[in-house]
């Protein structure tokens, strides 16, 4: 809690947690509720329910004790963003929304740019105009991505040159610079968190870690035999999403807005992830994995490993879950899920 907000709980917060690749919206909501915040999630309207990750914390809004509220909105809709910021009057805004799949961004580049890049601009504008008309203080967090470093070799820190390698990453670079620009031009308290890949049992199933742990669970209990993957040589700095949301919050509690890398400083190849995940349940990945060229990307990011020295020194942040613990947590969860599927 920022010093100027102590004693004012619950303060409200506005969190765009839709199309959320790392399930950060659900982890951040849990974290902020534990701090006494009121949390407003802006979610995209869909013909299917897309709120499974929030169901365990959702309380019927008719219940007066409900401190999490969900609203329909979209980063492609400036008027809705403005309406919600003006109605909710948040103290903190976390922009976690995106079309977030790198592979899909090659198929849908316009849409990705609209939601990821221009979407951030729309939300910044909504915040800026709200501040201008009300004189309130609002702090803004922009979810940046290690994908922005792309072809630049590790270790990557806040001074490393961006060289994005996908429409998704190019759009994230634009969102990063919009955020810096609003800080410099309007004095907005706006921070970029450059988060390296962060995973959890709630991770979307088309991202490689979850795709692997889902398959491990299903193969172990006989529901599946093969797993089709693309490039196994890529290296990623994989951390736990639950650790990373604390870093987001810490950024907004500082005296001055700034940009921070959040990473474990440890990296592994997809092949090493396979080794660890299959090995954890006594299986050999080579017996099950087949390469499908469909999953290769037109331009790949080979090697990401962050340096989080600044976050450690300034925010006092450090990851709690290491690579082995992360893989074990995800496999355990997916094994349970597969067992439930088998019973059905
Ligand atoms: P990203 O780092 O944001 O692209 O996260 P992903 O989990 O989507 O991909 C991580 C790495 O795994 C990338 O280098 C992918 O090329 C590689 N990879 C290999 N096979 C697959 C696959 O089947 N699906 C995905 N999503 N990635 C794969």
mmCIF file with all atom_site columns, N, CA and C in Angstrom, residues 117 121 125 154 247 266 342:
data_model
loop_
_atom_site.group_PDB
_atom_site.id
_atom_site.type_symbol
_atom_site.label_atom_id
_atom_site.label_alt_id
_atom_site.label_comp_id
_atom_site.label_asym_id
_atom_site.label_entity_id
_atom_site.label_seq_id
_atom_site.pdbx_PDB_ins_code
_atom_site.Cartn_x
_atom_site.Cartn_y
_atom_site.Cartn_z
_atom_site.occupancy
_atom_site.B_iso_or_equiv
_atom_site.pdbx_formal_charge
_atom_site.auth_seq_id
_atom_site.auth_comp_id
_atom_site.auth_asym_id
_atom_site.auth_atom_id
_atom_site.pdbx_PDB_model_num
ATOM 1  N N  . UNK A 1 117 ? -1.165  -2.694  -29.107 1.00 0.00 ? 117 UNK A N  1
ATOM 2  C CA . UNK A 1 117 ? -0.509  -1.384  -29.196 1.00 0.00 ? 117 UNK A CA 1
ATOM 3  C C  . UNK A 1 117 ? -1.532  -0.256  -29.015 1.00 0.00 ? 117 UNK A C  1
ATOM 4  N N  . UNK A 1 121 ? -2.716  2.515   -25.843 1.00 0.00 ? 121 UNK A N  1
ATOM 5  C CA . UNK A 1 121 ? -2.880  3.966   -26.037 1.00 0.00 ? 121 UNK A CA 1
ATOM 6  C C  . UNK A 1 121 ? -4.275  4.426   -25.607 1.00 0.00 ? 121 UNK A C  1
ATOM 7  N N  . UNK A 1 125 ? -5.052  7.021   -22.636 1.00 0.00 ? 125 UNK A N  1
ATOM 8  C CA . UNK A 1 125 ? -5.858  8.225   -22.885 1.00 0.00 ? 125 UNK A CA 1
ATOM 9  C C  . UNK A 1 125 ? -7.023  8.320   -21.904 1.00 0.00 ? 125 UNK A C  1
ATOM 10 N N  . UNK A 1 154 ? 20.897  -12.553 -24.603 1.00 0.00 ? 154 UNK A N  1
ATOM 11 C CA . UNK A 1 154 ? 20.868  -12.319 -23.156 1.00 0.00 ? 154 UNK A CA 1
ATOM 12 C C  . UNK A 1 154 ? 22.268  -12.051 -22.598 1.00 0.00 ? 154 UNK A C  1
ATOM 13 N N  . UNK A 1 247 ? 5.452   -8.113  -8.149  1.00 0.00 ? 247 UNK A N  1
ATOM 14 C CA . UNK A 1 247 ? 6.367   -7.108  -8.725  1.00 0.00 ? 247 UNK A CA 1
ATOM 15 C C  . UNK A 1 247 ? 5.578   -5.988  -9.412  1.00 0.00 ? 247 UNK A C  1
ATOM 16 N N  . UNK A 1 266 ? 17.346  -17.332 -14.835 1.00 0.00 ? 266 UNK A N  1
ATOM 17 C CA . UNK A 1 266 ? 17.722  -18.713 -15.116 1.00 0.00 ? 266 UNK A CA 1
ATOM 18 C C  . UNK A 1 266 ? 16.969  -19.102 -16.381 1.00 0.00 ? 266 UNK A C  1
ATOM 19 N N  . UNK A 1 342 ? -10.524 -38.685 -16.798 1.00 0.00 ? 342 UNK A N  1
ATOM 20 C CA . UNK A 1 342 ? -10.646 -40.129 -17.009 1.00 0.00 ? 342 UNK A CA 1
ATOM 21 C C  . UNK A 1 342 ? -11.912 -40.659 -16.347 1.00 0.00 ? 342 UNK A C  1
#
